[in-house]
Each structure stands twice: as structure tokens, then as C-alpha cells.
């Protein structure tokens, strides 16, 4: 799951470049308004002057609505000549450093720039030079989530400065004034309590007025940012990932790409009765990376690493994993997580100000701020993230069941992941330190959901499952692996690295060799 809360360096560069473009566009608007009044006074110029400009080779941006000969001469000298067509608005792009011009017109550019179709509004010798470029009067605002991501450090800095100023002010007070201030606070304690309570009521009202119902599950959740805001932000994040992985994208002709494409297509087609699924246009991107990872952006861009394709045992496991990632996008978990983080950060500003105001030294205030941030992270952020992962597992399993996938393979995948990490000697961290549930708890949770998913699968008129239960096969393979390890521990056995035994499951095969066949619902 890819939540846009912490952005890497390429993402920050992309964001700041976007904001700089908006700033430049605003400056262009102001410049054009002030400059247009002066330039429009110089409406006419003589033919000789234009010829002198032509001979000097001085490159200018001008309008020539009249003389075809002069127009050809300007083009020949490499000058940029723009035609003053009444329904054409020409403006310089915000990214003017690239030297490109944008044309906005109701007619194609070829019609406008053709010499033979110059407008006849003026005579051939009445040449007007207008040096003002008009841009759209509407300002393009930055996405709201992006704005809060950038403003967040400034908010914390303001809280620190405010708290530190209060502390220094209190230290500078004479003892008698301190006593007077304390006495006044005791006398007005009920007013102070009323003010603090009113502030708390405002937060509570804000919280409950921004509650929405989660699609499919019906869970109440805080949602501050809307879909339109996250569409813009997800498009910027998409550009960031495409820039980072541009040299690692698999072509559409690759067998692994085609497997992912068919799995995603089958999942979306089987769940098109859900409005949130049918509303998104799913695009596939397979990245040649060894990491076991996949994520789906809120705008339907699916990214799958080849490391995940090598980790799954069959098409059913891959279908469940992609169903899980699609569920994140359908349930709008990115917007939900960003809304909660924004709300908690705003609340934490009050505590941050109090910490810097109460602590006698800056060093103690820094320690208090670190403790406050870790408490927020481990008591609210990470548990909430694990809740969203569990919900995506549940909904993703339902998506897979409606696609007639063998949902019993879902828990086997996480058992395989746990076994692989144990064999590789990776440290096993407690679940409360992670943003995701542990592999063991995840498999157990899915085992509890599988009976319900099988009922959904049966209600969709899917053919009955044939063959043994994948969970039973995995259990037998585990027993076989343990017996092989014991045999290799004999004194006369050949030396080999027992910490990394080879896993060879009978049902495991390469992704490009997987038969991409799904159980098809019988037609009446």
C-alpha cells in the first residue's frame, strides 16, 4: 500500500517544480496586465521598420496580420511570428525555460500558421505589433493534500517558536508579577476551563461532521480530503514512480506483463457491479525489481514488481494479492490515512506548544517532542495502518471469490512468506512495531475469512473447487522439509548451508509458465 505521507527526493523535486510553475504563471498574469497598457499604445508601425527588424536579425515575438512577404522573411530569419487571430489565445507556458509556446484555439494549429490563410481584418500595409501575451485569468491551485504536506513542517516550527517564546516570557517576569498572574489564573479557572472545553468541542464537531461510510464494508471513517484532491496528487506520484522506474518497465509483449494484465482485467470484470471498481480505469505497470511488492495508486495505476511474481506459487495467490491492492484504491485508504494523519498532527500542535513552553531547557523539549511523536506513531498511526491492511485483506478476498479464484491459496502465500523470512534469518519484529500485520496473524485472519469467501464464490455460480486444499499441500511440504533437514544433520552427511535450504513446492512454477485460466461461470 502506497500512502502519500512521506515523499522521497524525486517526489519532492516534482512537487516543488509544480508549485514553482504555478508561481511563475501567476507572475506572468500580473506582468501581462501591467505591460499590456503600454504596449497597446504602440499599435502601428511602418513597413520599413519591420524590414529593418528583419535585416537586423533581432529575434522578437510579434503579430503580423497582413503581409505574407514579411511573414516569410521573418520565418526565414528564424524569428517567431504569431498571428493575431481574434479567437486565438496565445500565451507563454509556465515552463517557459524550455522555450516552448502553447496555442489555444478553436482551430487547428496548421490552419492558423499557414501563410495563405492570414486574416483579412487589416490591410497588407497596416501592420500591428502587439507584444502582450494574455494568459488564463484563473489560477491553478495546488492539491489540498500536497499543500498540507508542505505546510506541515512550518506548523511544527510555529508551535516550537510559540512555546519557546512563552517559556522565555515567563522566565523574564519578575517574581511579584508571576504571583499576580497565578492568582488571576486561579480566579478565572472556570473561564479558562470553559475556553479549553470549547476548543475540545470544536475538534469533536469537526471529527463527527467529516465522518463518511466506507464503501463495501460500511465502516465509519474520518475523511477530510476529497477524491478530486487525491486525483491530482496521485497523478504527481504516478509521474514520480514512472520517472524512477522508466528504465525497468517490462514491455507489453513480456509474458509476465500479460499475466498481470489478465489477472487485473479478470478481477475488474468480475467486480464491475461495484461502482468504485467500474469507475476506475486500470493501467498495468510491471517493474523489473527483486522486491516482493505491489501497489495501486488512487487513480488506478497498478505497479507490480517481478519479485512478487517470483514469490507467488500460482495464479490464485497472485489474484488475491492484486485484489488486496485494488481494495486499497477502491476503499480510498490513501485519503483516509492522510486525513487521520492531518487531524492528529493538528492536535499534536497543541501538545508540542505545551512541551516547549513547560520544559525548562531546549534539550528536554527536544526529548519531549520525540517521545510525543513516537507515542502518536505507535498508538495511532501504525495500529490504524494495520486495521486498513486487514480490511483490504477482507475486501480483496471477496474480489477474488467473485472472480472464481481458489481463495484457500490466500493464507498459504503468507505462510510461505513467513517460512522464507525464517529460513533467510531475518529478524522477526513484534507486530506493534510494524505498519502491517505479521505474516502469521495475517494467515490466521484469512483462514477465518475463507469460509465466508467460499460462500460468496458459490453464490456467483462458480464451478466447485477440484483437487486438494492448498493449505494441506503446504503443510505436507513443511513436514517433508523438516524431515529432509533432520536427515542432513547426520554426521556423515555432506556439508551444506542448513540456514537456507532449498524450497521446492510441487505446485510452484514460474509466472511466465503459469496457465492464466480462471474458472468461468456457466452460462444459462
XYZ file of C-alpha atoms in Angstrom:
524
model
C 0.000 0.000 0.000
C 1.413 3.316 -1.043
C 0.181 6.220 1.086
C 1.346 9.664 0.197
C 2.520 10.922 3.529
C 6.315 10.751 3.257
C 7.721 11.563 -0.180
C 11.190 10.648 -1.440
C 13.567 13.154 -3.009
C 12.321 12.685 -6.609
C 8.756 13.226 -5.417
C 9.677 16.391 -3.525
C 11.520 17.739 -6.574
C 8.477 17.046 -8.724
C 6.196 18.781 -6.225
C 8.353 21.869 -5.823
C 8.762 22.166 -9.597
C 4.969 22.001 -9.924
C 4.491 24.750 -7.340
C 7.190 26.873 -8.983
C 5.335 26.597 -12.269
C 2.142 27.828 -10.620
C 4.028 30.780 -9.123
C 5.569 31.669 -12.465
C 2.157 31.531 -14.111
C 0.763 33.961 -11.555
C 3.689 36.320 -12.111
C 3.094 36.117 -15.850
C -0.525 37.181 -15.380
C 0.471 40.231 -13.336
C 3.239 41.174 -15.781
C 0.934 40.959 -18.768
C -1.721 43.153 -17.160
C 0.777 45.910 -16.340
C 2.650 45.689 -19.637
C -0.358 45.443 -21.939
C -1.439 49.035 -21.326
C 1.902 50.366 -22.515
C 2.313 48.021 -25.450
C -1.146 48.559 -26.899
C -0.374 52.304 -27.296
C 2.153 51.352 -29.931
C -0.454 49.887 -32.225
C 1.019 50.688 -35.610
C 4.402 50.504 -37.181
C 5.563 51.092 -40.734
C 6.656 48.520 -43.210
C 10.158 49.980 -43.272
C 10.540 49.433 -39.543
C 9.579 45.802 -39.861
C 12.045 45.399 -42.680
C 14.750 46.950 -40.522
C 13.925 44.483 -37.801
C 14.118 41.755 -40.395
C 17.537 42.837 -41.623
C 18.921 43.199 -38.123
C 18.113 39.602 -37.356
C 16.805 40.565 -33.948
C 14.533 37.800 -32.724
C 11.190 39.064 -31.422
C 7.715 37.790 -30.757
C 5.273 39.819 -32.864
C 1.972 39.555 -34.674
C 1.868 40.039 -38.432
C -1.751 40.013 -39.614
C -1.166 41.189 -43.148
C 1.925 40.935 -45.290
C 2.746 37.387 -46.446
C 6.111 38.514 -47.805
C 7.164 39.958 -44.487
C 5.921 36.829 -42.755
C 8.073 34.624 -44.960
C 11.093 36.842 -44.388
C 10.667 36.665 -40.610
C 10.381 32.887 -40.720
C 13.463 32.686 -42.895
C 15.450 34.640 -40.332
C 14.384 32.336 -37.537
C 12.002 34.867 -35.954
C 8.904 33.699 -34.106
C 5.829 35.288 -35.693
C 2.412 34.748 -34.206
C -0.804 35.625 -35.968
C -3.342 37.897 -34.335
C -6.381 35.672 -34.880
C -9.340 37.007 -32.823
C -10.395 33.643 -31.423
C -6.865 32.534 -30.706
C -5.267 32.996 -27.309
C -1.525 32.650 -27.265
C 0.316 32.520 -24.043
C 3.697 31.519 -22.878
C 3.736 28.254 -20.942
C 4.579 28.291 -17.251
C 7.537 26.056 -18.099
C 8.966 28.833 -20.266
C 12.524 27.737 -19.627
C 12.069 25.009 -22.212
C 11.362 27.631 -24.892
C 8.027 26.147 -25.961
C 4.866 28.046 -26.806
C 1.313 26.847 -26.221
C -1.510 27.664 -28.595
C -5.126 27.529 -27.503
C -7.576 27.949 -30.340
C -10.806 26.581 -31.679
C -8.969 25.870 -34.940
C -6.034 23.540 -35.552
C -2.555 24.999 -35.384
C -1.915 24.154 -39.009
C -4.790 26.371 -40.109
C -3.623 29.281 -38.019
C 0.013 29.244 -39.058
C -0.479 28.728 -42.784
C 0.675 31.761 -44.764
C -2.080 31.595 -47.295
C -4.815 31.968 -44.681
C -3.755 35.177 -42.995
C -6.682 37.119 -41.541
C -8.114 39.877 -43.681
C -9.054 42.207 -40.866
C -6.270 44.626 -41.779
C -4.747 45.850 -44.984
C -1.477 44.469 -46.213
C 0.440 47.610 -45.155
C -1.369 48.152 -41.845
C 0.873 46.051 -39.644
C 0.202 45.894 -35.920
C 2.777 44.691 -33.447
C 1.309 43.620 -30.137
C 3.765 42.441 -27.530
C 1.316 41.387 -24.820
C 0.602 37.700 -24.135
C -2.723 37.013 -22.412
C -2.958 34.060 -20.079
C -5.941 32.444 -18.445
C -7.223 34.528 -15.567
C -7.969 31.502 -13.420
C -5.235 30.423 -11.001
C -4.368 26.742 -10.749
C -4.245 25.825 -7.085
C -2.024 23.145 -5.618
C -3.776 19.964 -4.418
C -5.017 20.323 -0.848
C -3.185 17.204 0.483
C 0.027 18.423 -1.143
C -0.450 21.832 0.470
C -0.743 20.301 3.939
C 2.272 18.044 3.353
C 4.384 21.099 2.579
C 2.886 23.264 5.335
C 3.294 20.549 7.991
C 6.957 21.420 8.873
C 6.031 25.108 9.062
C 3.227 24.305 11.508
C 5.603 22.448 13.802
C 8.148 25.227 13.582
C 5.492 27.780 14.520
C 4.414 25.660 17.524
C 8.040 25.356 18.688
C 8.668 29.106 18.368
C 5.422 29.911 20.158
C 6.127 27.517 23.046
C 9.695 28.737 23.408
C 8.544 32.370 23.394
C 6.037 31.653 26.170
C 8.774 29.996 28.230
C 11.187 32.919 27.785
C 8.420 35.406 28.577
C 7.630 33.554 31.791
C 11.289 33.461 32.828
C 11.651 37.195 32.217
C 8.712 38.067 34.511
C 9.582 39.382 37.979
C 8.510 37.140 40.898
C 5.719 39.507 42.013
C 4.161 39.556 38.533
C 4.333 35.765 38.362
C 2.343 35.571 41.597
C -0.209 38.044 40.287
C -0.554 36.002 37.093
C -1.057 32.770 39.078
C -3.630 34.436 41.298
C -5.504 35.743 38.270
C -5.473 32.235 36.731
C -6.940 30.761 39.942
C -9.705 33.324 39.995
C -10.611 32.726 36.340
C -10.104 28.984 36.319
C -13.673 28.327 35.223
C -13.330 30.707 32.287
C -10.090 29.036 31.281
C -11.719 25.616 31.606
C -14.641 26.813 29.504
C -12.286 28.039 26.779
C -10.350 24.761 26.702
C -13.608 22.787 26.654
C -14.906 24.903 23.766
C -11.760 24.142 21.809
C -12.233 20.432 22.515
C -15.848 20.633 21.397
C -14.744 22.217 18.118
C -12.407 19.290 17.432
C -15.155 16.802 18.255
C -17.643 18.599 15.998
C -15.082 18.711 13.188
C -14.437 14.990 13.571
C -18.060 13.893 13.504
C -19.035 16.250 10.691
C -16.332 14.709 8.466
C -17.271 11.083 9.032
C -18.142 9.050 5.953
C -19.104 5.461 5.329
C -16.504 3.215 3.774
C -17.661 1.583 0.532
C -18.438 -2.155 0.705
C -17.645 -2.584 4.429
C -19.804 0.288 5.734
C -17.252 1.293 8.374
C -17.378 4.906 9.612
C -14.145 6.787 8.981
C -12.748 10.313 9.008
C -12.310 11.715 5.511
C -11.095 15.292 5.177
C -9.711 15.179 1.628
C -11.942 14.517 -1.359
C -11.415 12.346 -4.428
C -10.639 15.263 -6.724
C -7.771 16.394 -4.483
C -6.181 12.959 -4.406
C -6.541 12.504 -8.149
C -4.154 15.403 -8.679
C -1.771 14.177 -6.001
C -1.830 10.587 -7.267
C -1.055 11.837 -10.779
C 2.027 13.610 -9.420
C 3.035 10.462 -7.546
C 2.487 8.423 -10.700
C 4.872 10.716 -12.593
C 7.418 10.263 -9.801
C 7.281 6.449 -9.957
C 7.394 6.420 -13.762
C 10.482 8.614 -13.677
C 12.138 6.327 -11.123
C 11.292 3.053 -12.911
C 11.391 4.260 -16.532
C 14.347 2.009 -17.372
C 12.911 -1.044 -15.564
C 9.431 -1.306 -17.083
C 8.635 -4.582 -18.802
C 7.153 -4.297 -22.304
C 3.597 -5.351 -23.011
C 4.884 -8.297 -25.006
C 6.560 -9.819 -21.945
C 4.775 -12.924 -20.641
C 4.856 -11.629 -17.062
C 3.170 -8.397 -18.098
C 0.450 -10.316 -19.903
C -0.192 -12.485 -16.831
C -0.681 -9.422 -14.616
C -2.815 -7.731 -17.246
C -5.174 -10.691 -17.497
C -5.434 -11.106 -13.737
C -6.300 -7.430 -13.184
C -8.704 -7.474 -16.113
C -10.445 -10.576 -14.777
C -10.755 -9.098 -11.282
C -12.175 -5.798 -12.534
C -14.586 -7.517 -14.913
C -15.865 -9.862 -12.201
C -16.460 -6.959 -9.802
C -17.808 -4.372 -12.228
C -21.096 -4.332 -10.305
C -19.251 -2.295 -7.642
C -19.328 1.378 -8.742
C -15.911 2.165 -7.261
C -14.331 -0.639 -9.327
C -16.003 0.193 -12.633
C -15.309 3.929 -12.212
C -11.532 3.486 -12.332
C -9.509 2.835 -15.466
C -6.871 0.281 -14.514
C -3.408 0.604 -16.065
C -0.704 -2.042 -15.628
C 2.993 -1.428 -14.971
C 5.329 -4.351 -14.265
C 8.699 -3.281 -12.833
C 11.796 -5.457 -13.050
C 12.672 -5.209 -9.342
C 13.556 -8.073 -6.936
C 11.439 -6.701 -4.086
C 8.252 -8.570 -3.175
C 5.929 -5.635 -3.601
C 2.900 -4.310 -5.453
C 0.758 -1.216 -5.028
C -2.141 0.557 -6.701
C -2.423 4.342 -6.790
C -5.807 6.012 -6.144
C -6.157 6.759 -9.867
C -5.991 3.065 -10.838
C -2.306 2.785 -11.782
C -1.191 -0.760 -10.872
C 2.515 -1.350 -10.159
C 3.776 -4.920 -9.724
C 7.388 -5.908 -9.055
C 8.807 -9.034 -10.651
C 9.965 -10.096 -7.179
C 6.319 -10.622 -6.250
C 5.722 -12.673 -9.395
C 8.597 -14.937 -8.381
C 7.269 -15.273 -4.822
C 3.738 -16.452 -5.638
C 3.131 -20.144 -6.276
C 0.179 -19.965 -8.640
C -2.269 -17.664 -10.341
C -4.671 -17.846 -7.385
C -2.166 -16.322 -4.978
C -1.373 -13.571 -7.460
C -5.083 -12.853 -7.902
C -5.559 -12.452 -4.157
C -2.540 -10.126 -3.776
C -3.705 -7.903 -6.622
C -7.247 -7.995 -5.252
C -5.842 -6.782 -1.938
C -4.051 -3.852 -3.614
C -7.107 -2.984 -5.715
C -9.146 -2.936 -2.495
C -6.857 -0.224 -1.105
C -7.684 2.001 -4.093
C -11.408 1.192 -4.076
C -11.738 1.862 -0.337
C -9.750 5.120 -0.655
C -7.353 4.120 2.106
C -4.753 6.678 0.984
C -7.167 9.584 1.505
C -8.362 8.095 4.785
C -4.862 7.656 6.185
C -3.819 11.147 5.095
C -6.956 12.583 6.727
C -6.202 10.887 10.040
C -2.557 11.975 9.974
C -3.590 15.555 9.234
C -6.122 15.560 12.086
C -3.664 14.075 14.597
C -0.896 16.451 13.509
C -3.178 19.398 14.101
C -3.994 18.125 17.578
C -0.335 17.456 18.307
C 0.491 21.127 17.690
C -1.216 21.968 20.995
C 0.849 19.393 22.889
C 4.004 20.457 21.047
C 3.479 24.075 22.124
C 2.909 22.967 25.722
C 6.081 20.834 25.703
C 8.281 23.715 24.571
C 6.583 26.090 26.994
C 6.852 23.851 30.082
C 10.279 22.238 29.634
C 12.963 24.406 31.270
C 15.634 23.666 28.616
C 15.626 23.128 24.865
C 17.286 19.723 25.228
C 14.449 18.472 27.413
C 11.914 19.937 24.987
C 13.522 18.035 22.095
C 13.323 14.781 24.072
C 9.705 15.512 24.965
C 8.873 16.223 21.325
C 10.479 12.923 20.254
C 8.506 10.999 22.891
C 5.285 12.702 21.805
C 5.874 11.823 18.132
C 6.676 8.175 18.918
C 3.586 7.837 21.113
C 1.447 9.163 18.274
C 3.124 6.819 15.798
C 2.822 3.615 17.825
C -0.534 4.333 19.486
C -2.444 5.731 16.496
C -0.653 5.695 13.123
C 0.634 2.118 12.966
C -2.372 0.407 14.583
C -4.645 2.282 12.172
C -2.478 1.210 9.244
C -2.758 -2.432 10.357
C -6.540 -2.012 10.529
C -6.609 -0.790 6.932
C -4.450 -3.732 5.829
C -6.824 -6.198 7.493
C -9.791 -4.520 5.801
C -8.050 -4.695 2.417
C -7.404 -8.407 3.009
C -11.097 -8.968 3.647
C -12.332 -6.991 0.631
C -9.555 -8.339 -1.616
C -10.587 -11.877 -0.689
C -14.160 -11.032 -1.672
C -12.954 -9.653 -5.022
C -11.022 -12.871 -5.635
C -14.007 -15.014 -4.642
C -16.277 -13.236 -7.129
C -13.618 -13.903 -9.781
C -13.890 -17.655 -9.069
C -10.346 -17.808 -7.662
C -9.344 -20.532 -5.217
C -9.411 -18.309 -2.129
C -7.852 -21.066 0.011
C -4.481 -20.167 -1.537
C -4.538 -16.705 0.081
C -3.401 -17.828 3.534
C -0.778 -20.140 2.018
C 1.008 -17.155 0.498
C 1.584 -15.543 3.888
C 2.702 -18.859 5.366
C 5.252 -19.112 2.571
C 6.419 -15.559 3.263
C 6.863 -16.343 6.954
C 8.815 -19.507 6.146
C 11.057 -17.678 3.668
C 11.914 -14.959 6.193
C 12.674 -17.589 8.849
C 14.978 -19.501 6.518
C 16.766 -16.303 5.449
C 17.368 -15.458 9.077
C 15.542 -12.152 9.008
C 14.702 -10.764 12.464
C 11.088 -11.178 13.481
C 9.826 -7.862 14.807
C 6.780 -7.575 17.057
C 3.616 -6.708 15.204
C 3.071 -3.455 17.122
C 6.293 -2.083 15.587
C 5.057 -2.628 12.027
C 2.546 -0.911 9.777
C 1.366 -4.343 8.542
C 0.097 -7.375 10.454
C 2.587 -10.186 10.941
C 2.557 -12.959 8.352
C 1.349 -15.462 10.931
C -1.570 -13.319 12.118
C -2.421 -12.452 8.544
C -2.682 -16.115 7.574
C -4.846 -16.863 10.609
C -7.127 -13.921 9.815
C -7.551 -15.125 6.240
C -8.292 -18.667 7.399
C -11.196 -17.232 9.410
C -12.459 -15.328 6.352
C -12.128 -18.177 3.840
C -15.447 -19.931 4.730
C -17.377 -16.713 4.042
C -15.412 -16.174 0.817
C -16.257 -19.713 -0.329
C -19.948 -18.904 0.158
C -19.559 -15.785 -1.981
C -17.800 -17.859 -4.599
C -20.626 -20.386 -4.588
C -23.279 -17.666 -4.839
C -21.572 -16.381 -8.004
C -22.212 -19.763 -9.688
C -18.519 -20.587 -9.810
C -17.577 -24.229 -10.523
C -16.716 -26.288 -7.463
C -13.077 -26.460 -6.459
C -11.278 -29.591 -7.522
C -8.122 -31.036 -6.100
C -6.718 -30.979 -2.581
C -6.718 -27.959 -0.320
C -3.578 -25.816 -0.937
C -3.241 -25.399 2.822
C -2.957 -29.167 3.220
C -0.347 -29.343 0.454
C 1.716 -26.655 2.170
C 1.506 -28.500 5.482
C 2.744 -31.728 3.880
C 5.576 -29.854 2.182
C 6.588 -28.385 5.519
C 6.738 -31.855 7.060
C 8.828 -33.070 4.128
C 11.176 -30.112 4.548
C 11.651 -30.792 8.273
C 12.373 -34.466 7.639
C 14.930 -33.572 4.968
C 16.633 -31.173 7.352
C 16.906 -33.845 10.041
C 18.446 -36.298 7.581
C 21.057 -33.746 6.550
C 22.117 -33.245 10.153
C 23.627 -36.732 10.272
C 27.406 -36.831 10.991
C 28.378 -38.293 7.629
C 26.129 -36.038 5.568
C 27.669 -33.659 3.079
C 28.321 -30.155 4.255
C 25.809 -27.547 3.137
C 24.264 -24.387 4.457
C 21.319 -25.537 6.550
C 20.236 -21.976 7.269
C 18.982 -21.626 3.699
C 17.569 -24.957 2.477
C 16.043 -25.031 -0.917
C 12.259 -24.798 -1.101
C 10.769 -26.914 -3.841
C 6.999 -26.994 -3.680
C 5.383 -29.353 -6.184
C 2.761 -26.778 -7.194
C 5.237 -23.888 -7.637
C 6.036 -22.754 -11.177
C 7.429 -19.721 -12.943
C 4.983 -16.929 -13.624
C 5.593 -16.926 -17.360
C 4.685 -20.633 -17.388
C 1.515 -20.197 -15.320
C -1.650 -21.108 -17.179
C -3.764 -17.964 -16.882
C -7.062 -19.813 -16.735
C -9.885 -18.965 -14.406
C -12.992 -20.881 -13.539
C -15.688 -19.469 -15.786
C -19.252 -19.074 -14.595
C -21.593 -21.348 -16.526
C -23.922 -19.546 -18.897
C -27.593 -20.367 -18.913
